[in-house]
Short mmCIF file of C-alpha atoms and ligand atoms in Angstrom, two decimals:
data_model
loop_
_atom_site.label_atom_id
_atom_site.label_comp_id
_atom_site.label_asym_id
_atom_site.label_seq_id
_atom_site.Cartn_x
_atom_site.Cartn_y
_atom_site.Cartn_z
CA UNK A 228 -59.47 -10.42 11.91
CA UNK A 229 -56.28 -10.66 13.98
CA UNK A 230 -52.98 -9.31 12.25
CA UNK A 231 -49.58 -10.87 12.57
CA UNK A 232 -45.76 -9.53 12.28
CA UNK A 233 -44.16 -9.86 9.09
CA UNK A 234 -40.58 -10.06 8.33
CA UNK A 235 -38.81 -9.58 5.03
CA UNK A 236 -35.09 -9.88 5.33
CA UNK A 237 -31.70 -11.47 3.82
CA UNK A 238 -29.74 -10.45 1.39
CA UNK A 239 -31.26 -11.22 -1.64
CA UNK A 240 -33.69 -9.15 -3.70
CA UNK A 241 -37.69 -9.00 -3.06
CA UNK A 242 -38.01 -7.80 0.40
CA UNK A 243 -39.55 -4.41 -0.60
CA UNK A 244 -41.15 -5.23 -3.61
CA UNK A 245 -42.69 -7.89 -1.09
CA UNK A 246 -44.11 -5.63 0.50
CA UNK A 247 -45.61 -3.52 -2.33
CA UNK A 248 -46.94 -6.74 -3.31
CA UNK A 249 -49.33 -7.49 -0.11
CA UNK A 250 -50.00 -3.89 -0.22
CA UNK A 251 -51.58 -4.02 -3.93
CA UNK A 252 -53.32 -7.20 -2.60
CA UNK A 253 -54.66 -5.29 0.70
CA UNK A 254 -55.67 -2.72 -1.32
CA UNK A 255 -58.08 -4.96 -3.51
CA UNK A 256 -59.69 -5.92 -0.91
CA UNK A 257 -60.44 -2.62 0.48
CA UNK A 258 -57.99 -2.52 3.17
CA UNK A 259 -56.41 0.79 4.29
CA UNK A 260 -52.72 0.56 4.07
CA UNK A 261 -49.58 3.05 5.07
CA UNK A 262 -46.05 2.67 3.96
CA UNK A 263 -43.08 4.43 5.91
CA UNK A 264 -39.69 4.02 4.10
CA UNK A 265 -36.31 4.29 6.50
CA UNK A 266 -32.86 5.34 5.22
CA UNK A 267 -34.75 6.10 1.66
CA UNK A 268 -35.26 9.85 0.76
CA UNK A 269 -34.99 9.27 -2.79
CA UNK A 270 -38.89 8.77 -5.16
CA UNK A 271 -38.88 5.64 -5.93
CA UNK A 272 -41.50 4.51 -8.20
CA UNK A 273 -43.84 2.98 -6.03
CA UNK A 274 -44.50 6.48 -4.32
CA UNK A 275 -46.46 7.99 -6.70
CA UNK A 276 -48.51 5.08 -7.67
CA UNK A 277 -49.15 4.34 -4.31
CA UNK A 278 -50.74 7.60 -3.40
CA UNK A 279 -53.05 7.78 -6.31
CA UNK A 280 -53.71 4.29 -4.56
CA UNK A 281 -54.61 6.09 -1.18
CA UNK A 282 -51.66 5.05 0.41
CA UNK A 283 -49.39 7.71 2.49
CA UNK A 284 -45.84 7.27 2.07
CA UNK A 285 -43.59 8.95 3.93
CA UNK A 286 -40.18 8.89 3.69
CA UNK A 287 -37.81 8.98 7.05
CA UNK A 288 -34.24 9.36 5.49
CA UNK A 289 -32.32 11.48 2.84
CA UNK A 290 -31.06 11.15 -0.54
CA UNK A 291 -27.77 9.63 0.72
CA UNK A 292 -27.04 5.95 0.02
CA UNK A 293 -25.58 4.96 3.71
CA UNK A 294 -23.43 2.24 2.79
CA UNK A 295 -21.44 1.62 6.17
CA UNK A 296 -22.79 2.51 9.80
CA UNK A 297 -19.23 4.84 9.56
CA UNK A 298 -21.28 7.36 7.05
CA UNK A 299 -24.32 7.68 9.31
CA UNK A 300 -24.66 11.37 9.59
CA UNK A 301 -26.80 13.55 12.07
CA UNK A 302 -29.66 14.07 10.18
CA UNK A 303 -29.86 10.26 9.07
CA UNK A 304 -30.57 9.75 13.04
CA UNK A 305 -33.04 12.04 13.58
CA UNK A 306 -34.76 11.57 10.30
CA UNK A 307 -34.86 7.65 11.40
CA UNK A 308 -35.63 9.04 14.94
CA UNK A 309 -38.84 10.61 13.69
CA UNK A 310 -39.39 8.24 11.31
CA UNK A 311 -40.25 5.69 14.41
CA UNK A 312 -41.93 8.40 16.10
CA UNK A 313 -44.67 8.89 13.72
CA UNK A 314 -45.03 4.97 13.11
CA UNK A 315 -45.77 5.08 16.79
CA UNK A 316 -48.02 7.79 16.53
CA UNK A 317 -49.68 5.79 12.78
CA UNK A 318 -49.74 2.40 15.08
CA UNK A 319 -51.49 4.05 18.38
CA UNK A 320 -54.13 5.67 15.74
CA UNK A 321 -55.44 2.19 14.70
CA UNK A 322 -55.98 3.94 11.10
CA UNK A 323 -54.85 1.09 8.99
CA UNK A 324 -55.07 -2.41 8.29
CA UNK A 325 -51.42 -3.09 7.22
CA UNK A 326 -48.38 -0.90 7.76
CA UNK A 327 -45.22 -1.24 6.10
CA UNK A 328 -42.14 -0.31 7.80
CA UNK A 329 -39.78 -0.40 4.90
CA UNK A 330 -36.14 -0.75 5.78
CA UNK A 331 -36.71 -0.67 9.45
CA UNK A 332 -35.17 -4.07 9.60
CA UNK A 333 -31.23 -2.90 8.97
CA UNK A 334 -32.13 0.51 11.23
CA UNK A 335 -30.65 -0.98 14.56
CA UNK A 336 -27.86 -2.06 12.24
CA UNK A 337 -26.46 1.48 11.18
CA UNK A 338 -27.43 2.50 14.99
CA UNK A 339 -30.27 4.52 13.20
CA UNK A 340 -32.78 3.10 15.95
CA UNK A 341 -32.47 0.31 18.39
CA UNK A 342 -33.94 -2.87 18.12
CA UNK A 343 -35.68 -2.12 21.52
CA UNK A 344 -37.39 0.34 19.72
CA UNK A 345 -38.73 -2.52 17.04
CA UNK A 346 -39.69 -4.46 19.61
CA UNK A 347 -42.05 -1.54 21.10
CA UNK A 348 -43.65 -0.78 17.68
CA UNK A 349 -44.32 -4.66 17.74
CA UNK A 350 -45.87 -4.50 20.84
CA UNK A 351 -47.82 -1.35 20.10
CA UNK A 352 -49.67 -2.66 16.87
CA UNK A 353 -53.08 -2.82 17.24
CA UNK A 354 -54.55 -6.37 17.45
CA UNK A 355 -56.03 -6.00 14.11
CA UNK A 356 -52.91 -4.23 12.39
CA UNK A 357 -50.84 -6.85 9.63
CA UNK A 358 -47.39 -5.16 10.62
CA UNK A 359 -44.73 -5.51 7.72
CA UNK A 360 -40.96 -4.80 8.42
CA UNK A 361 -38.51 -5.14 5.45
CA UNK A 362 -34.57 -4.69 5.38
CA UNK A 363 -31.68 -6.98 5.44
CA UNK A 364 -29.54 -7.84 8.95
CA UNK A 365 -33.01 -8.43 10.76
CA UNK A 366 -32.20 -8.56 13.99
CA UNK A 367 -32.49 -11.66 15.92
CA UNK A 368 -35.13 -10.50 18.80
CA UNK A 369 -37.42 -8.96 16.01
CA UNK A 370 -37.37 -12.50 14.34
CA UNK A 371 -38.31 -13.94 17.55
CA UNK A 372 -40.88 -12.03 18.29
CA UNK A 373 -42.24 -11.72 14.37
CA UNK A 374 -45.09 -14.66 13.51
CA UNK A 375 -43.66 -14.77 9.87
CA UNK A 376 -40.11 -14.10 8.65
CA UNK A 377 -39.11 -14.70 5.37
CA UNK A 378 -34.96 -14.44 4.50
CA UNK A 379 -34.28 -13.90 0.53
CA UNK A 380 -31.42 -15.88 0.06
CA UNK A 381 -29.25 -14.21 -2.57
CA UNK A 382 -28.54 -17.01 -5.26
CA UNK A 383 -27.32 -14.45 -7.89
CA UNK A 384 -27.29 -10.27 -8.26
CA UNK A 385 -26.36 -8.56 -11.22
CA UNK A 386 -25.64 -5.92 -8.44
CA UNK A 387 -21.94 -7.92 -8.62
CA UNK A 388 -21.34 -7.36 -12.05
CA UNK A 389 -21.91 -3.72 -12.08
CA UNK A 390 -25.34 -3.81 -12.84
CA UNK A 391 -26.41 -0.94 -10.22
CA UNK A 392 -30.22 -0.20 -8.83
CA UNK A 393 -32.69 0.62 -12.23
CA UNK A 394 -35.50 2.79 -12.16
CA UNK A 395 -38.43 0.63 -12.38
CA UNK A 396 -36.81 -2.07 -11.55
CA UNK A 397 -34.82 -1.74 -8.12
CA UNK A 398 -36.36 1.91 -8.03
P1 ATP B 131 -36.35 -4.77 -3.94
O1 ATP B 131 -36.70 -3.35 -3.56
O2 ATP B 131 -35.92 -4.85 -5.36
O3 ATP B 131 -37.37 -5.75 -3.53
P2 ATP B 131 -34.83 -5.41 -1.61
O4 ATP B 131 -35.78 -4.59 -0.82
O5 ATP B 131 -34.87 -6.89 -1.37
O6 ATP B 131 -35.02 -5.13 -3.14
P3 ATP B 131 -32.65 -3.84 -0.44
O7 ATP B 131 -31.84 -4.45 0.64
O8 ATP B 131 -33.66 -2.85 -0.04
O9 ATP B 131 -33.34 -4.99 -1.34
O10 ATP B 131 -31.58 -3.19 -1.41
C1 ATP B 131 -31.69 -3.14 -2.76
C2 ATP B 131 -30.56 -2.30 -3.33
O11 ATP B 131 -29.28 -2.72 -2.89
C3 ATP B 131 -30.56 -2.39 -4.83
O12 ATP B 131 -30.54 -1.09 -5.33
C4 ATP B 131 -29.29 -3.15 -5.20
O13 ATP B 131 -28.70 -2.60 -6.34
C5 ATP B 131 -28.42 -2.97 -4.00
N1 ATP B 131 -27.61 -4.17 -3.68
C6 ATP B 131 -27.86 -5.43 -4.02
N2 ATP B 131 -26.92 -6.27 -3.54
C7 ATP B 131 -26.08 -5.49 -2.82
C8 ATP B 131 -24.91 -5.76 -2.06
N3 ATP B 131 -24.43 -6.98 -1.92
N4 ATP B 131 -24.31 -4.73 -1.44
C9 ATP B 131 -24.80 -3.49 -1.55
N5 ATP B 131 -25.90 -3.16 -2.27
C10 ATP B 131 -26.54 -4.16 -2.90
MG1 MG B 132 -35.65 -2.90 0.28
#
C-alpha cells in the first residue's frame, strides 16, 4: 500500500491528539507505528500508553516551554538536531508503517531545524511509510510538497482565559 505525507497544523487544538488518533487506528490494524516528539521533553500521557502499545517514543527536546525563537537555547538545537537525525536513521530503516513527527512542523520556525531538512525526511520516506508531521507555522514548502494538510482553525481556547495545558487533557 503506498503511504502519503500528512500535515497537521494551525493554531487551533487537535494537531497532536490527531496524530495519536491515526496511531490507535494503525495500531488496530496491526500496523507498526513510531512517534518522535520535537521541542517536548516533558511525559505526556500518551507516552506511557503508547509503549505498552509497542510504540517507541522518543522525545527530541527538554522540559523547557520555548515560547519565542529568542529563548532557543543550545541544547534545544542539538536535541532537535538529533531528533531529525534519528528520524532519518527510523525512515532509511523502513521499520514502520506510520511515523509521527510530532512538532516538527514549528521546528524551522524557532530555527530548531530547517525546512530543507523537512523536505529531505519527506523525500526519504519509504514508499510504503504514512509520514505524519504535526505543529503549528507549517511551513509553506512542506505544505506543498505534503499530499494532505489539515490547518485547525482556532475558533475558541480556554488557553485565553487562563485556562493553561491539563494533564490528560492537553498533556
Ligand atoms: P493537542 O495536543 O491538544 O492536540 P495541539 O497539538 O493542536 O494540541 P500545540 O500547538 O501542540 O497544539 O500546543 C498546545 C499547547 O499550547 C497547549 O498546552 C495550550 O495550552 C497551548 N496554547 C494554546 N493556544 C496557545 C496560544 N495562542 N499561545 C501559546 N500557547 C497556546
Ligand atoms: Mg501539538
Amino acid at each position: 500500500m503506498k503511504g502519503y505525507v500528512h500535515v497537521y497544523t494551525g493554531n487551533g487544538k487537535g494537531k497532536t491528539t490527531a496524530s495519536l488518533g491515526l496511531a490507535v487506528r494503525a495500531l488496530g490494524n496491526n500496523m507498526k507505528v513510531y512517534m518522535g516528539q520535537f521541542m517536548k521533553g516533558q511525559k505526556y500521557g500518551e507516552l506511557n500508553v503508547l509503549e505498552k502499545l509497542g510504540v517507541p517514543v522518543e522525545r527530541f527536546g527538554t522540559e523547557n516551554c520555548i515560547i519565542s525563537p529568542e529563548h532557543v537555547q543550545e541544547v534545544d538545537r542539538i536535541k532537535a538536531k538529533n531528533g531529525y537525525l534519528r528520524a532519518k536513521e527510523i525512515l532509511l530503516s523502513d521499520e514502520y508503517d506510520i511515523v509521527i513527527l510530532d512538532e516538527i512542523c514549528i521546528c524551522p520556525y524557532f530555527n530548531l531545524i530547517s525546512t530543507d531538512e523537512i523536505l529531505q525526511l519527506i523525500d526519504l520516506k519509504p514508499e510504503r511509510t504514512e509520514l505524519i508531521l504535526t505543529g503549528r507555522y507549517a511551513p509553506e514548502r512542506v505544505i506543498e510538497r505534503a499530499d494532505l494538510v489539515t490547518e485547525m482553525l482556532e475558533v475558541k481556547h480556554y488557553y485565553y482565559n487562563g485556562i493553561l495545558a491539563r494533564n490528560g487533557i492537553e498533556r
